[in-house]
Amino acid sequence: METIISQNAREASRAAGSAVADLVRNKPTAVLGLATGGTPQRLYEELIRARREEGLDFSRVVTFNLDEYVGLGPNDSRSYHFYMWKNLFSHINIKPENARVPNGLAADVPASCAAYERAIAAAGGIDLQVLGLGENGHIGFNEPGSAFDSRTRVETLSAQTIRNNARFFGGDEKRVPRHSVTMGLATIMEARRILLLAFGDAKAAAVAAMIEGPVATKLPASVLQHHPDAQVFLDPSAAAALKRARFA
Ligand code: GLP
């Protein structure tokens, strides 16, 4: 894992955003894996800027989002589908049919998860996956205990994740859905390149465990230690608990 500690979250997002923009420039048919949450918002602003100022072309880009809440549809402002259109898709020239988000309303969830995996494979696999990091070390919604060979499936949210995400539901934990559909750890690990972003001191412990701790399912992101091309973009607070940071 390559660790890049920038002066602040803005610089880190700029560096990660340029890496994504470079890929799209060099491979106009790139397949991107995308994340939601607060962390990647500035990265998406970078992509929107590249579209606006340089005319970066997303017309042949295909994207697959990591996860979605079960029970929330595209028109629900708390769904990840809605988030993606608000924060990225409506500002770039991506074709709607190429911007894929797991279906939180599927009648047959396992069939819909299997179809999502097939769609990723049919697109040629993910060239670059953007990831955030949960305070408990989750990636996507792969909570502690998720199997390393897991694929797109339903996952039950942990109490900590429900607490952390309550801010998107009016601060009310009771309104946070209990289940999600998420790409699995094996799905994520098949991406050819991974960029994980983590900012702020609330992420410091998970960042240190991910980079310097044992590879263990209790900290799902630690599996990234086995990825051949993974870069971690941090601000100084998120890097604060790293013991070997100066050697990164
Ligand atoms: C959420 C999402 C993750 C995200 C993480 C961190 O629950 N499922 O994909 O990376 O938690 O969120 P944030 O970036 O808001 O800290």
GROMACS .gro file of C-alpha atoms and ligand atoms in nm:
model
  264
    1MET     CA    1   0.000   0.000   0.000
    2GLU     CA    2   0.134   0.341  -0.089
    3THR     CA    3   0.054   0.610   0.169
    4ILE     CA    4   0.037   0.973   0.061
    5ILE     CA    5   0.000   1.229   0.340
    6SER     CA    6  -0.101   1.572   0.207
    7GLN     CA    7  -0.113   1.903   0.392
    8ASN     CA    8  -0.490   1.889   0.418
    9ALA     CA    9  -0.797   1.714   0.284
   10ARG     CA   10  -0.828   1.958  -0.006
   11GLU     CA   11  -0.476   1.879  -0.132
   12ALA     CA   12  -0.531   1.506  -0.085
   13SER     CA   13  -0.859   1.523  -0.277
   14ARG     CA   14  -0.689   1.720  -0.552
   15ALA     CA   15  -0.416   1.455  -0.584
   16ALA     CA   16  -0.667   1.168  -0.587
   17GLY     CA   17  -0.896   1.359  -0.825
   18SER     CA   18  -0.609   1.415  -1.070
   19ALA     CA   19  -0.534   1.042  -1.067
   20VAL     CA   20  -0.895   0.966  -1.162
   21ALA     CA   21  -0.900   1.242  -1.427
   22ASP     CA   22  -0.571   1.114  -1.575
   23LEU     CA   23  -0.718   0.768  -1.610
   24VAL     CA   24  -1.028   0.902  -1.788
   25ARG     CA   25  -0.805   1.111  -2.017
   26ASN     CA   26  -0.585   0.812  -2.106
   27LYS     CA   27  -0.866   0.559  -2.121
   28PRO     CA   28  -1.194   0.725  -2.225
   29THR     CA   29  -1.378   0.395  -2.171
   30ALA     CA   30  -1.254   0.364  -1.812
   31VAL     CA   31  -1.465   0.171  -1.561
   32LEU     CA   32  -1.471   0.350  -1.226
   33GLY     CA   33  -1.584   0.219  -0.889
   34LEU     CA   34  -1.726   0.503  -0.680
   35ALA     CA   35  -1.795   0.571  -0.313
   36THR     CA   36  -2.031   0.799  -0.122
   37GLY     CA   37  -2.008   0.965   0.220
   38GLY     CA   38  -1.848   1.294   0.312
   39THR     CA   39  -1.494   1.194   0.218
   40PRO     CA   40  -1.503   1.179  -0.166
   41GLN     CA   41  -1.704   1.498  -0.214
   42ARG     CA   42  -1.401   1.713  -0.290
   43LEU     CA   43  -1.263   1.450  -0.526
   44TYR     CA   44  -1.591   1.471  -0.719
   45GLU     CA   45  -1.557   1.850  -0.724
   46GLU     CA   46  -1.219   1.799  -0.893
   47LEU     CA   47  -1.377   1.582  -1.162
   48ILE     CA   48  -1.654   1.838  -1.216
   49ARG     CA   49  -1.390   2.110  -1.248
   50ALA     CA   50  -1.198   1.899  -1.503
   51ARG     CA   51  -1.521   1.857  -1.702
   52ARG     CA   52  -1.603   2.229  -1.688
   53GLU     CA   53  -1.256   2.373  -1.747
   54GLU     CA   54  -1.089   2.111  -1.965
   55GLY     CA   55  -1.390   1.940  -2.119
   56LEU     CA   56  -1.288   1.604  -1.972
   57ASP     CA   57  -1.509   1.353  -2.154
   58PHE     CA   58  -1.711   1.104  -1.948
   59SER     CA   59  -1.939   1.001  -2.236
   60ARG     CA   60  -1.790   0.651  -2.257
   61VAL     CA   61  -1.702   0.611  -1.888
   62VAL     CA   62  -1.889   0.344  -1.693
   63THR     CA   63  -1.926   0.365  -1.314
   64PHE     CA   64  -2.032   0.120  -1.046
   65ASN     CA   65  -2.110   0.244  -0.698
   66LEU     CA   66  -2.004   0.046  -0.396
   67ASP     CA   67  -2.326   0.033  -0.203
   68GLU     CA   68  -2.684   0.145  -0.137
   69TYR     CA   69  -2.926   0.135   0.154
   70VAL     CA   70  -3.192  -0.134   0.130
   71GLY     CA   71  -3.532   0.034   0.112
   72LEU     CA   72  -3.422   0.370  -0.029
   73GLY     CA   73  -3.497   0.447  -0.393
   74PRO     CA   74  -3.326   0.685  -0.638
   75ASN     CA   75  -3.565   0.970  -0.558
   76ASP     CA   76  -3.503   0.953  -0.185
   77SER     CA   77  -3.258   1.231  -0.098
   78ARG     CA   78  -3.085   1.002   0.154
   79SER     CA   79  -3.012   0.728  -0.098
   80TYR     CA   80  -2.664   0.688  -0.242
   81HIS     CA   81  -2.819   0.698  -0.589
   82PHE     CA   82  -2.948   1.048  -0.514
   83TYR     CA   83  -2.612   1.147  -0.361
   84MET     CA   84  -2.426   1.045  -0.677
   85TRP     CA   85  -2.652   1.246  -0.909
   86LYS     CA   86  -2.635   1.546  -0.678
   87ASN     CA   87  -2.259   1.538  -0.619
   88LEU     CA   88  -2.125   1.413  -0.953
   89PHE     CA   89  -2.335   1.261  -1.228
   90SER     CA   90  -2.556   1.560  -1.306
   91HIS     CA   91  -2.245   1.779  -1.349
   92ILE     CA   92  -2.056   1.560  -1.599
   93ASN     CA   93  -2.152   1.412  -1.934
   94ILE     CA   94  -2.190   1.053  -1.818
   95LYS     CA   95  -2.467   0.853  -1.984
   96PRO     CA   96  -2.733   0.766  -1.721
   97GLU     CA   97  -2.732   0.401  -1.827
   98ASN     CA   98  -2.356   0.387  -1.761
   99ALA     CA   99  -2.384   0.517  -1.404
  100ARG     CA  100  -2.473   0.211  -1.201
  101VAL     CA  101  -2.569   0.204  -0.832
  102PRO     CA  102  -2.687  -0.112  -0.651
  103ASN     CA  103  -3.066  -0.131  -0.639
  104GLY     CA  104  -3.193  -0.074  -0.286
  105LEU     CA  105  -3.550  -0.156  -0.388
  106ALA     CA  106  -3.498  -0.484  -0.574
  107ALA     CA  107  -3.778  -0.736  -0.524
  108ASP     CA  108  -3.527  -1.019  -0.552
  109VAL     CA  109  -3.216  -0.886  -0.379
  110PRO     CA  110  -2.985  -1.187  -0.430
  111ALA     CA  111  -3.070  -1.193  -0.803
  112SER     CA  112  -3.007  -0.821  -0.826
  113CYS     CA  113  -2.668  -0.861  -0.648
  114ALA     CA  114  -2.568  -1.140  -0.887
  115ALA     CA  115  -2.672  -0.922  -1.184
  116TYR     CA  116  -2.456  -0.638  -1.047
  117GLU     CA  117  -2.154  -0.868  -1.034
  118ARG     CA  118  -2.224  -0.982  -1.391
  119ALA     CA  119  -2.253  -0.622  -1.508
  120ILE     CA  120  -1.913  -0.537  -1.357
  121ALA     CA  121  -1.758  -0.839  -1.531
  122ALA     CA  122  -1.933  -0.756  -1.861
  123ALA     CA  123  -1.790  -0.403  -1.846
  124GLY     CA  124  -1.442  -0.557  -1.827
  125GLY     CA  125  -1.393  -0.517  -1.452
  126ILE     CA  126  -1.320  -0.202  -1.254
  127ASP     CA  127  -1.010  -0.007  -1.358
  128LEU     CA  128  -1.004   0.219  -1.055
  129GLN     CA  129  -1.200   0.197  -0.732
  130VAL     CA  130  -1.244   0.501  -0.506
  131LEU     CA  131  -1.294   0.413  -0.138
  132GLY     CA  132  -1.367   0.592   0.187
  133LEU     CA  133  -1.311   0.429   0.524
  134GLY     CA  134  -1.553   0.369   0.811
  135GLU     CA  135  -1.436   0.447   1.165
  136ASN     CA  136  -1.459   0.073   1.231
  137GLY     CA  137  -1.249  -0.007   0.923
  138HIS     CA  138  -1.534  -0.085   0.687
  139ILE     CA  139  -1.508  -0.029   0.314
  140GLY     CA  140  -1.829  -0.002   0.116
  141PHE     CA  141  -2.064  -0.147   0.374
  142ASN     CA  142  -1.840  -0.445   0.445
  143GLU     CA  143  -1.860  -0.435   0.821
  144PRO     CA  144  -1.613  -0.604   1.059
  145GLY     CA  145  -1.638  -0.981   1.014
  146SER     CA  146  -1.707  -0.962   0.640
  147ALA     CA  147  -1.541  -1.250   0.460
  148PHE     CA  148  -1.249  -1.169   0.235
  149ASP     CA  149  -1.415  -1.373  -0.042
  150SER     CA  150  -1.747  -1.187  -0.008
  151ARG     CA  151  -1.919  -1.049  -0.317
  152THR     CA  152  -2.212  -0.813  -0.376
  153ARG     CA  153  -2.473  -0.898  -0.113
  154VAL     CA  154  -2.693  -0.769   0.166
  155GLU     CA  155  -2.504  -0.660   0.477
  156THR     CA  156  -2.639  -0.560   0.819
  157LEU     CA  157  -2.509  -0.226   0.941
  158SER     CA  158  -2.316  -0.225   1.268
  159ALA     CA  159  -2.433  -0.011   1.561
  160GLN     CA  160  -2.135   0.220   1.509
  161THR     CA  161  -2.209   0.272   1.140
  162ILE     CA  162  -2.574   0.348   1.222
  163ARG     CA  163  -2.452   0.604   1.478
  164ASN     CA  164  -2.205   0.760   1.234
  165ASN     CA  165  -2.452   0.781   0.948
  166ALA     CA  166  -2.741   0.916   1.157
  167ARG     CA  167  -2.621   1.266   1.059
  168PHE     CA  168  -2.761   1.200   0.710
  169PHE     CA  169  -3.098   1.107   0.864
  170GLY     CA  170  -3.171   1.415   1.070
  171GLY     CA  171  -2.950   1.287   1.352
  172ASP     CA  172  -3.202   1.012   1.430
  173GLU     CA  173  -3.047   0.665   1.451
  174LYS     CA  174  -3.391   0.505   1.432
  175ARG     CA  175  -3.434   0.636   1.076
  176VAL     CA  176  -3.110   0.484   0.944
  177PRO     CA  177  -3.183   0.169   0.738
  178ARG     CA  178  -3.052  -0.148   0.901
  179HIS     CA  179  -2.942  -0.313   0.580
  180SER     CA  180  -2.744  -0.227   0.272
  181VAL     CA  181  -2.644  -0.384  -0.056
  182THR     CA  182  -2.269  -0.365  -0.093
  183MET     CA  183  -1.999  -0.488  -0.325
  184GLY     CA  184  -1.803  -0.754  -0.137
  185LEU     CA  185  -1.438  -0.744  -0.036
  186ALA     CA  186  -1.350  -0.981  -0.321
  187THR     CA  187  -1.537  -0.755  -0.565
  188ILE     CA  188  -1.339  -0.455  -0.441
  189MET     CA  189  -1.007  -0.642  -0.444
  190GLU     CA  190  -1.054  -0.727  -0.813
  191ALA     CA  191  -1.036  -0.359  -0.909
  192ARG     CA  192  -0.710  -0.302  -1.093
  193ARG     CA  193  -0.626   0.005  -0.889
  194ILE     CA  194  -0.761   0.135  -0.559
  195LEU     CA  195  -0.756   0.488  -0.417
  196LEU     CA  196  -0.870   0.509  -0.055
  197LEU     CA  197  -0.923   0.849   0.106
  198ALA     CA  198  -0.950   0.914   0.479
  199PHE     CA  199  -0.957   1.250   0.655
  200GLY     CA  200  -0.987   1.367   1.014
  201ASP     CA  201  -0.886   1.230   1.352
  202ALA     CA  202  -1.194   1.008   1.380
  203LYS     CA  203  -1.033   0.788   1.112
  204ALA     CA  204  -0.681   0.778   1.263
  205ALA     CA  205  -0.719   0.448   1.450
  206ALA     CA  206  -0.877   0.268   1.154
  207VAL     CA  207  -0.610   0.406   0.919
  208ALA     CA  208  -0.326   0.280   1.142
  209ALA     CA  209  -0.488  -0.062   1.180
  210MET     CA  210  -0.551  -0.084   0.805
  211ILE     CA  211  -0.191  -0.002   0.711
  212GLU     CA  212   0.015  -0.133   1.001
  213GLY     CA  213  -0.206  -0.391   1.171
  214PRO     CA  214  -0.261  -0.757   1.087
  215VAL     CA  215  -0.475  -0.848   0.788
  216ALA     CA  216  -0.791  -0.958   0.966
  217THR     CA  217  -1.165  -0.960   0.897
  218LYS     CA  218  -1.226  -0.760   1.214
  219LEU     CA  219  -1.081  -0.466   1.021
  220PRO     CA  220  -1.209  -0.521   0.665
  221ALA     CA  221  -0.991  -0.252   0.501
  222SER     CA  222  -0.677  -0.438   0.612
  223VAL     CA  223  -0.735  -0.673   0.317
  224LEU     CA  224  -0.606  -0.389   0.098
  225GLN     CA  225  -0.255  -0.476   0.221
  226HIS     CA  226  -0.280  -0.762  -0.030
  227HIS     CA  227  -0.376  -0.538  -0.322
  228PRO     CA  228  -0.098  -0.486  -0.579
  229ASP     CA  229  -0.189  -0.124  -0.661
  230ALA     CA  230  -0.355   0.054  -0.368
  231GLN     CA  231  -0.288   0.413  -0.267
  232VAL     CA  232  -0.409   0.573   0.056
  233PHE     CA  233  -0.460   0.952   0.055
  234LEU     CA  234  -0.457   1.104   0.404
  235ASP     CA  235  -0.458   1.439   0.576
  236PRO     CA  236  -0.226   1.478   0.880
  237SER     CA  237  -0.503   1.405   1.133
  238ALA     CA  238  -0.600   1.076   0.970
  239ALA     CA  239  -0.229   0.982   0.956
  240ALA     CA  240  -0.164   1.074   1.320
  241ALA     CA  241  -0.166   0.720   1.464
  242LEU     CA  242   0.070   0.572   1.202
  243LYS     CA  243   0.392   0.459   1.367
  244ARG     CA  244   0.594   0.423   1.049
  245ALA     CA  245   0.445   0.720   0.863
  246ARG     CA  246   0.781   0.877   0.789
  247PHE     CA  247   0.881   0.568   0.592
  248ALA     CA  248   0.564   0.568   0.384
  249GLP     C1  249  -2.035   0.491   0.487
  249GLP     C2  250  -2.024   0.428   0.346
  249GLP     C3  251  -1.882   0.407   0.306
  249GLP     C4  252  -1.803   0.531   0.344
  249GLP     C5  253  -1.791   0.539   0.493
  249GLP     C6  254  -1.725   0.665   0.545
  249GLP     O1  255  -2.112   0.418   0.574
  249GLP     N1  256  -2.096   0.307   0.327
  249GLP     O2  257  -1.874   0.376   0.168
  249GLP     O3  258  -1.675   0.525   0.288
  249GLP     O4  259  -1.914   0.512   0.557
  249GLP     O5  260  -1.809   0.776   0.533
  249GLP     P1  261  -1.757   0.924   0.543
  249GLP     O6  262  -1.676   0.949   0.421
  249GLP     O7  263  -1.883   1.008   0.544
  249GLP     O8  264  -1.677   0.935   0.666
   0.00000   0.00000   0.00000
